[in-house]
Amino acid sequence: MPVILGIETSCDETSAAVLSGTGDTTQLDSLVILSQDVHRVFGGVVPELASRAHLTSIVPVAERALADASVALGDIDAVAVTAGPGLVGALLVGLSFGKAVAHGTGAALVGVHHMEGHLFATSLEHRDAVPPFTALLVSGGHTLLIDVEAWGSYQMLGATRDDAAGEAFDKVAKLLGLPYPGGRHIERLAAESSPEEARPFRFTRPMVRGDQQLGDPDYFDVSFSGLKTAVLHAVRASTNIERDARAIARAFQDAIIDTLVEKSWRAARAFGRQRIVLGGGVACNRALATTMSDRLGPHGVVVFAPKPRLATDNAAMIARAGLFHFERGVRDSLGLNAYASMPIPGLRT
Ligand code: KG4
Ligand code: ZN
């Protein structure tokens, strides 16, 4: 049974995990995630600081993951490491570490696409979150709607035309004076409000119109920058923002969720999928998962949302995607590079 060491350093989490198993029968033996706090004061990730923080953490984080799993370096069959997309300087830290382990132990090196990792993440927690399914990946950097026919066989259906869903949450949080990253603060504030209270602030659902049809370029795509501007106007128009903030947060969250639910439902329907799998940091939003489940359940669709540790960036998902490629014979050379952007392997557009 292969033992995989997963490494993830594409953004601001230094993470290592040990996973063993074969096919969809896997066991997560350990998962360590060290979130870099330093970016909070800057209101966004500072690439150079991210690289430096990865440098100081990667060895202890990986050692801890191995110790938690009671696995020695010599027991590892493959090192699965994120090769992109992400911050190149940050990626290079994990990649160099992974190469060193592979070289020193003789383990195979398998480069993993970060977003393919997110596709696998939920299956580590829910055994039925396996293909075929519709995937909605919503993070600070990405908003992707993908049809997953089988592992390794993906079709890109839609993406954001401007801001990612998480980015929209973060920008609106900033408008409302909430800390960065703002997604969970918006969710908390919105929960204090009611649909009645939010109604006067109702925002147009972006990119959702009744006359859109399969084949139209905007049928699956999303766009959030107009929504963010609408929130800005609502904030400016408010005569008492302390009073209105929670209703505005609720109205914003409702608009974003409605759009994501509608687009996911369109994708599931178009491909006859009965499962929708969520991933990325915004998948931590309980209102998103619950609303999607409540609305699409009656249509026979089951919605799977990962727990926060698996929704946000983590090395367990990288190990799992790496296992898939390792079992199919993929081996990367020590010449493997890090890429700011790269296509998902097996993706048709
Ligand atoms: O996947 P992730 O940890 O990092 C990347 O961007 O790759 O996602 C972070 C994003 C942030 O924009 C954050 O505000 C958002 O996920 N987020 C949430 C929630 N928790 C995190 N958005 C909405 N509701 C949440 N509960
Ligand atoms: Zn991510």
Short mmCIF file of C-alpha atoms and ligand atoms in Angstrom, two decimals:
data_model
loop_
_atom_site.label_atom_id
_atom_site.label_comp_id
_atom_site.label_asym_id
_atom_site.label_seq_id
_atom_site.Cartn_x
_atom_site.Cartn_y
_atom_site.Cartn_z
CA MET A 1 0.00 0.00 0.00
CA PRO A 2 1.68 3.25 -1.09
CA VAL A 3 2.57 5.86 1.52
CA ILE A 4 2.52 9.44 0.22
CA LEU A 5 4.02 12.54 1.79
CA GLY A 6 2.06 15.59 0.59
CA ILE A 7 3.54 19.09 0.59
CA GLU A 8 1.64 22.33 -0.05
CA THR A 9 3.18 25.83 -0.03
CA SER A 10 1.43 27.62 -2.90
CA CYS A 11 0.12 30.56 -0.90
CA ASP A 12 0.08 31.33 2.82
CA GLU A 13 -0.31 27.90 4.38
CA THR A 14 2.68 25.66 5.05
CA SER A 15 1.26 22.18 5.08
CA ALA A 16 2.41 18.56 5.10
CA ALA A 17 0.39 15.35 5.29
CA VAL A 18 0.89 11.61 5.19
CA LEU A 19 -1.66 9.53 3.31
CA SER A 20 -1.67 5.80 2.67
CA GLY A 21 -3.92 3.54 0.67
CA THR A 22 -4.90 2.78 -2.84
CA GLY A 23 -7.56 4.12 -5.21
CA ASP A 24 -10.44 5.70 -3.30
CA THR A 25 -9.63 3.62 -0.22
CA THR A 26 -7.22 5.87 1.57
CA GLN A 27 -6.34 6.81 5.09
CA LEU A 28 -5.16 10.22 6.17
CA ASP A 29 -2.44 9.39 8.69
CA SER A 30 -1.59 12.98 9.54
CA LEU A 31 -2.20 16.56 8.46
CA VAL A 32 -0.33 19.61 9.69
CA ILE A 33 -1.31 23.11 8.51
CA LEU A 34 0.56 26.19 9.62
CA SER A 35 -1.30 29.34 8.58
CA GLN A 36 0.87 32.40 8.18
CA ASP A 37 -0.48 35.18 10.33
CA VAL A 38 1.91 37.86 9.14
CA HIS A 39 -0.27 38.86 6.14
CA ARG A 40 -3.20 39.90 8.29
CA VAL A 41 -1.71 43.29 9.07
CA PHE A 42 -1.23 43.98 5.34
CA GLY A 43 -4.80 43.02 4.38
CA GLY A 44 -3.55 40.53 1.78
CA VAL A 45 -0.81 37.98 1.10
CA VAL A 46 2.65 39.54 0.66
CA PRO A 47 4.54 37.08 -1.60
CA GLU A 48 8.04 37.72 -0.28
CA LEU A 49 6.91 37.32 3.32
CA ALA A 50 5.08 34.12 2.37
CA SER A 51 8.26 32.59 0.90
CA ARG A 52 10.28 33.49 3.97
CA ALA A 53 7.70 32.05 6.35
CA HIS A 54 7.55 28.81 4.32
CA LEU A 55 11.34 28.57 4.55
CA THR A 56 11.35 28.64 8.32
CA SER A 57 8.36 26.29 8.70
CA ILE A 58 8.63 23.63 6.02
CA VAL A 59 11.08 21.33 7.82
CA PRO A 60 9.34 21.34 11.25
CA VAL A 61 5.90 21.05 9.61
CA ALA A 62 6.96 18.02 7.53
CA GLU A 63 8.76 16.44 10.52
CA ARG A 64 5.63 16.85 12.58
CA ALA A 65 3.44 15.27 9.90
CA LEU A 66 5.79 12.28 9.68
CA ALA A 67 5.94 11.94 13.48
CA ASP A 68 2.13 12.17 13.84
CA ALA A 69 1.78 9.39 11.28
CA SER A 70 4.60 7.32 12.84
CA VAL A 71 6.20 7.16 9.42
CA ALA A 72 9.94 7.38 8.80
CA LEU A 73 11.39 9.12 5.76
CA GLY A 74 12.43 5.73 4.39
CA ASP A 75 8.81 4.49 4.44
CA ILE A 76 7.62 7.05 1.89
CA ASP A 77 6.87 5.78 -1.62
CA ALA A 78 6.19 9.16 -3.15
CA VAL A 79 6.42 12.85 -2.39
CA ALA A 80 3.45 14.72 -3.85
CA VAL A 81 4.11 18.43 -3.99
CA THR A 82 2.18 21.39 -5.36
CA ALA A 83 3.98 22.62 -8.49
CA GLY A 84 1.42 25.35 -9.34
CA PRO A 85 -0.53 27.48 -9.71
CA GLY A 86 0.47 29.84 -6.94
CA LEU A 87 3.12 32.28 -5.81
CA VAL A 88 6.30 31.06 -7.47
CA GLY A 89 8.59 31.94 -4.58
CA ALA A 90 6.28 30.17 -2.14
CA LEU A 91 5.86 27.13 -4.38
CA LEU A 92 9.62 26.80 -4.81
CA VAL A 93 10.12 26.27 -1.08
CA GLY A 94 7.81 23.23 -0.97
CA LEU A 95 9.04 21.98 -4.31
CA SER A 96 12.71 22.18 -3.33
CA PHE A 97 11.98 20.45 -0.05
CA GLY A 98 10.00 17.74 -1.84
CA LYS A 99 12.79 17.20 -4.35
CA ALA A 100 15.35 16.92 -1.56
CA VAL A 101 13.26 14.27 0.23
CA ALA A 102 12.69 12.36 -3.01
CA HIS A 103 16.37 12.51 -3.92
CA GLY A 104 17.55 11.56 -0.45
CA THR A 105 15.14 8.67 0.09
CA GLY A 106 14.62 7.36 -3.44
CA ALA A 107 10.89 8.09 -3.22
CA ALA A 108 9.09 9.12 -6.40
CA LEU A 109 8.45 12.81 -7.02
CA VAL A 110 4.95 13.72 -8.23
CA GLY A 111 4.09 17.35 -9.01
CA VAL A 112 0.45 18.20 -8.31
CA HIS A 113 -1.81 20.93 -9.66
CA HIS A 114 -3.19 22.84 -6.69
CA MET A 115 -6.76 23.02 -8.06
CA GLU A 116 -6.81 19.31 -8.84
CA GLY A 117 -5.93 18.85 -5.18
CA HIS A 118 -9.07 20.79 -4.23
CA LEU A 119 -11.14 18.43 -6.41
CA PHE A 120 -9.92 15.46 -4.34
CA ALA A 121 -10.15 17.11 -0.90
CA THR A 122 -13.76 16.35 -0.04
CA SER A 123 -13.38 12.65 -0.90
CA LEU A 124 -10.98 12.33 2.03
CA GLU A 125 -13.90 13.03 4.35
CA HIS A 126 -16.95 11.82 2.41
CA ARG A 127 -16.54 8.43 0.69
CA ASP A 128 -19.28 9.26 -1.79
CA ALA A 129 -17.73 12.53 -2.94
CA VAL A 130 -16.19 10.69 -5.88
CA PRO A 131 -16.78 11.04 -9.65
CA PRO A 132 -18.91 11.61 -11.50
CA PHE A 133 -19.76 14.96 -9.90
CA THR A 134 -20.04 18.69 -10.46
CA ALA A 135 -17.29 20.60 -8.67
CA LEU A 136 -17.57 24.16 -7.45
CA LEU A 137 -14.18 25.45 -6.33
CA VAL A 138 -14.46 28.79 -4.56
CA SER A 139 -11.40 30.31 -2.94
CA GLY A 140 -9.69 33.66 -2.58
CA GLY A 141 -8.00 33.21 -5.92
CA HIS A 142 -10.35 31.01 -7.94
CA THR A 143 -13.98 30.40 -8.79
CA LEU A 144 -14.27 27.36 -11.03
CA LEU A 145 -17.15 25.19 -12.11
CA ILE A 146 -15.86 21.86 -13.37
CA ASP A 147 -17.52 18.67 -14.50
CA VAL A 148 -15.60 15.72 -13.07
CA GLU A 149 -16.49 12.68 -15.16
CA ALA A 150 -13.74 10.59 -13.57
CA TRP A 151 -10.55 11.35 -11.65
CA GLY A 152 -8.22 12.81 -14.27
CA SER A 153 -11.03 13.63 -16.70
CA TYR A 154 -12.30 17.16 -16.23
CA GLN A 155 -14.28 19.66 -18.23
CA MET A 156 -14.09 23.34 -17.41
CA LEU A 157 -17.58 24.79 -17.55
CA GLY A 158 -17.34 28.23 -16.04
CA ALA A 159 -15.17 30.61 -14.09
CA THR A 160 -15.28 34.11 -12.74
CA ARG A 161 -14.78 36.91 -15.21
CA ASP A 162 -13.31 39.21 -12.58
CA ASP A 163 -13.12 38.72 -8.80
CA ALA A 164 -13.03 35.27 -7.23
CA ALA A 165 -15.85 34.52 -4.77
CA GLY A 166 -13.51 34.70 -1.76
CA GLU A 167 -12.03 37.94 -3.06
CA ALA A 168 -15.55 39.41 -3.21
CA PHE A 169 -16.16 38.32 0.40
CA ASP A 170 -12.84 39.89 1.44
CA LYS A 171 -13.46 43.18 -0.39
CA VAL A 172 -16.99 43.54 0.98
CA ALA A 173 -15.68 42.74 4.46
CA LYS A 174 -13.21 45.58 4.05
CA LEU A 175 -16.03 47.94 3.00
CA LEU A 176 -17.85 46.97 6.19
CA GLY A 177 -14.76 47.49 8.32
CA LEU A 178 -14.25 43.79 9.08
CA PRO A 179 -10.82 42.12 9.46
CA TYR A 180 -8.98 40.26 6.68
CA PRO A 181 -9.63 37.58 5.48
CA GLY A 182 -13.24 38.62 5.73
CA GLY A 183 -15.31 35.66 4.53
CA ARG A 184 -16.04 34.18 7.92
CA HIS A 185 -16.72 37.61 9.41
CA ILE A 186 -19.31 38.32 6.70
CA GLU A 187 -20.89 34.94 7.41
CA ARG A 188 -21.06 35.68 11.13
CA LEU A 189 -22.51 39.16 10.59
CA ALA A 190 -25.02 37.93 8.00
CA ALA A 191 -26.23 35.28 10.46
CA GLU A 192 -27.26 38.09 12.84
CA SER A 193 -29.64 39.42 10.22
CA SER A 194 -32.85 38.07 8.71
CA PRO A 195 -34.20 37.89 5.15
CA GLU A 196 -36.75 40.58 6.08
CA GLU A 197 -34.07 42.92 7.35
CA ALA A 198 -31.91 42.28 4.26
CA ARG A 199 -34.75 42.78 1.76
CA PRO A 200 -34.38 46.58 1.33
CA PHE A 201 -30.76 46.00 0.32
CA ARG A 202 -31.47 43.19 -2.15
CA PHE A 203 -28.72 43.03 -4.81
CA THR A 204 -29.12 41.79 -8.37
CA ARG A 205 -27.92 38.20 -8.74
CA PRO A 206 -24.82 38.59 -10.93
CA MET A 207 -24.85 36.78 -14.30
CA VAL A 208 -28.17 35.09 -13.61
CA ARG A 209 -30.90 35.76 -16.14
CA GLY A 210 -33.85 33.60 -17.07
CA ASP A 211 -33.12 33.83 -20.79
CA GLN A 212 -29.62 32.33 -20.57
CA GLN A 213 -29.30 29.00 -22.35
CA LEU A 214 -26.82 26.15 -22.45
CA GLY A 215 -24.20 27.20 -24.99
CA ASP A 216 -24.36 30.89 -24.05
CA PRO A 217 -20.94 32.10 -22.86
CA ASP A 218 -22.41 33.42 -19.62
CA TYR A 219 -24.52 30.34 -18.82
CA PHE A 220 -21.94 28.93 -16.38
CA ASP A 221 -19.62 31.93 -15.82
CA VAL A 222 -19.89 34.22 -12.81
CA SER A 223 -18.87 37.82 -12.10
CA PHE A 224 -18.68 39.51 -8.74
CA SER A 225 -17.14 42.93 -9.27
CA GLY A 226 -20.49 44.57 -10.06
CA LEU A 227 -21.93 43.14 -6.87
CA LYS A 228 -19.01 44.55 -4.90
CA THR A 229 -19.68 47.99 -6.44
CA ALA A 230 -23.38 47.70 -5.57
CA VAL A 231 -22.38 46.98 -1.96
CA LEU A 232 -20.11 50.03 -2.02
CA HIS A 233 -23.07 52.20 -3.11
CA ALA A 234 -25.27 50.71 -0.38
CA VAL A 235 -22.61 51.41 2.24
CA ARG A 236 -22.22 55.01 1.02
CA ALA A 237 -25.99 55.52 0.95
CA SER A 238 -26.46 54.25 4.49
CA THR A 239 -27.12 56.89 7.10
CA ASN A 240 -26.31 54.47 9.90
CA ILE A 241 -23.80 51.84 8.81
CA GLU A 242 -23.50 50.35 12.31
CA ARG A 243 -27.19 49.51 12.09
CA ASP A 244 -27.20 48.45 8.42
CA ALA A 245 -23.94 46.48 8.24
CA ARG A 246 -25.44 43.10 9.14
CA ALA A 247 -28.35 43.50 6.70
CA ILE A 248 -25.95 44.51 3.92
CA ALA A 249 -23.70 41.53 4.75
CA ARG A 250 -26.73 39.27 4.59
CA ALA A 251 -27.98 40.77 1.30
CA PHE A 252 -24.50 40.40 -0.23
CA GLN A 253 -24.08 36.81 0.96
CA ASP A 254 -27.56 35.89 -0.27
CA ALA A 255 -26.76 37.28 -3.74
CA ILE A 256 -23.46 35.42 -4.01
CA ILE A 257 -24.98 32.17 -2.74
CA ASP A 258 -27.97 32.40 -5.09
CA THR A 259 -25.62 32.82 -8.04
CA LEU A 260 -23.35 29.93 -7.00
CA VAL A 261 -26.32 27.62 -6.35
CA GLU A 262 -27.93 28.46 -9.70
CA LYS A 263 -24.70 27.96 -11.68
CA SER A 264 -23.92 24.68 -9.89
CA TRP A 265 -27.45 23.44 -10.52
CA ARG A 266 -27.17 24.33 -14.22
CA ALA A 267 -23.92 22.35 -14.43
CA ALA A 268 -25.27 19.32 -12.57
CA ARG A 269 -28.41 19.32 -14.72
CA ALA A 270 -26.52 19.71 -18.00
CA PHE A 271 -24.41 16.63 -17.25
CA GLY A 272 -26.96 14.60 -15.32
CA ARG A 273 -24.82 14.63 -12.14
CA GLN A 274 -26.37 13.78 -8.80
CA ARG A 275 -23.49 15.01 -6.68
CA ILE A 276 -22.06 18.49 -6.20
CA VAL A 277 -18.72 18.75 -4.44
CA LEU A 278 -17.61 22.06 -2.94
CA GLY A 279 -14.01 23.07 -2.33
CA GLY A 280 -11.85 26.09 -1.50
CA GLY A 281 -12.02 28.47 1.46
CA VAL A 282 -15.51 29.78 0.64
CA ALA A 283 -16.78 26.20 1.00
CA CYS A 284 -16.33 26.80 4.76
CA ASN A 285 -19.44 28.97 4.50
CA ARG A 286 -22.23 26.93 6.09
CA ALA A 287 -24.95 29.08 4.53
CA LEU A 288 -23.62 28.19 1.06
CA ALA A 289 -23.60 24.43 1.68
CA THR A 290 -26.94 24.46 3.51
CA THR A 291 -28.73 26.61 0.93
CA MET A 292 -27.40 24.49 -1.92
CA SER A 293 -28.40 21.30 -0.16
CA ASP A 294 -31.88 22.60 0.72
CA ARG A 295 -32.57 23.82 -2.82
CA LEU A 296 -31.08 20.98 -4.80
CA GLY A 297 -31.90 18.09 -2.47
CA PRO A 298 -35.49 17.96 -3.79
CA HIS A 299 -33.99 17.55 -7.30
CA GLY A 300 -32.09 14.45 -6.15
CA VAL A 301 -28.72 16.20 -5.82
CA VAL A 302 -26.47 15.51 -2.83
CA VAL A 303 -24.11 18.33 -1.86
CA PHE A 304 -20.77 17.54 -0.23
CA ALA A 305 -18.86 20.26 1.61
CA PRO A 306 -15.50 19.52 3.22
CA LYS A 307 -14.68 20.49 6.78
CA PRO A 308 -12.65 23.73 7.00
CA ARG A 309 -9.26 21.96 7.31
CA LEU A 310 -9.87 20.22 3.99
CA ALA A 311 -11.69 23.14 2.30
CA THR A 312 -8.82 25.59 2.70
CA ASP A 313 -5.32 24.93 1.42
CA ASN A 314 -3.86 21.73 2.83
CA ALA A 315 -1.37 19.01 1.95
CA ALA A 316 -3.82 16.12 2.42
CA MET A 317 -5.56 16.95 -0.85
CA ILE A 318 -2.18 17.24 -2.59
CA ALA A 319 -1.18 13.81 -1.26
CA ARG A 320 -4.51 12.36 -2.47
CA ALA A 321 -4.20 13.82 -5.98
CA GLY A 322 -0.55 12.74 -5.98
CA LEU A 323 -1.55 9.16 -5.09
CA PHE A 324 -3.88 9.09 -8.10
CA HIS A 325 -1.08 10.10 -10.47
CA PHE A 326 1.49 7.90 -8.70
CA GLU A 327 -0.73 4.85 -9.15
CA ARG A 328 -1.02 5.71 -12.83
CA GLY A 329 2.76 5.73 -13.17
CA VAL A 330 3.42 9.47 -13.17
CA ARG A 331 6.97 10.29 -12.05
CA ASP A 332 8.47 13.77 -12.24
CA SER A 333 12.17 14.46 -12.55
CA LEU A 334 14.20 16.62 -10.20
CA GLY A 335 14.03 19.23 -12.98
CA LEU A 336 10.35 19.86 -12.13
CA ASN A 337 9.67 23.60 -11.97
CA ALA A 338 7.12 25.77 -10.13
CA TYR A 339 4.53 27.65 -12.17
CA ALA A 340 2.42 30.70 -11.36
CA SER A 341 -0.20 29.33 -13.72
CA MET A 342 -0.56 25.95 -15.37
CA PRO A 343 -3.36 23.87 -16.91
CA ILE A 344 -5.08 21.20 -14.81
CA PRO A 345 -3.97 17.81 -16.18
CA GLY A 346 -6.85 16.04 -17.91
CA LEU A 347 -8.83 19.26 -18.33
CA ARG A 348 -10.91 19.92 -21.44
CA THR A 349 -12.19 23.44 -21.96
O1 KG4 B 1 -8.83 28.34 -0.24
P1 KG4 B 1 -8.41 29.47 0.63
O2 KG4 B 1 -8.05 29.19 2.05
O3 KG4 B 1 -7.15 30.20 0.04
C1 KG4 B 1 -7.03 30.55 -1.29
O4 KG4 B 1 -7.53 31.65 -1.65
O5 KG4 B 1 -6.44 29.75 -2.06
O6 KG4 B 1 -9.58 30.55 0.56
C2 KG4 B 1 -9.51 31.73 1.29
C3 KG4 B 1 -10.79 32.50 1.01
C4 KG4 B 1 -10.76 33.91 1.59
O7 KG4 B 1 -11.20 34.80 0.57
C5 KG4 B 1 -11.76 33.85 2.74
O8 KG4 B 1 -12.40 35.07 3.00
C6 KG4 B 1 -12.73 32.81 2.24
O9 KG4 B 1 -11.91 31.83 1.62
N1 KG4 B 1 -13.50 32.21 3.33
C7 KG4 B 1 -14.84 32.33 3.44
C8 KG4 B 1 -15.22 31.69 4.64
N2 KG4 B 1 -14.09 31.18 5.22
C9 KG4 B 1 -13.05 31.51 4.39
N3 KG4 B 1 -15.74 32.92 2.65
C10 KG4 B 1 -17.03 32.89 3.03
N4 KG4 B 1 -17.47 32.30 4.17
C11 KG4 B 1 -16.60 31.70 5.00
N5 KG4 B 1 -17.03 31.14 6.13
ZN ZN B 2 -6.47 26.69 -2.75
#
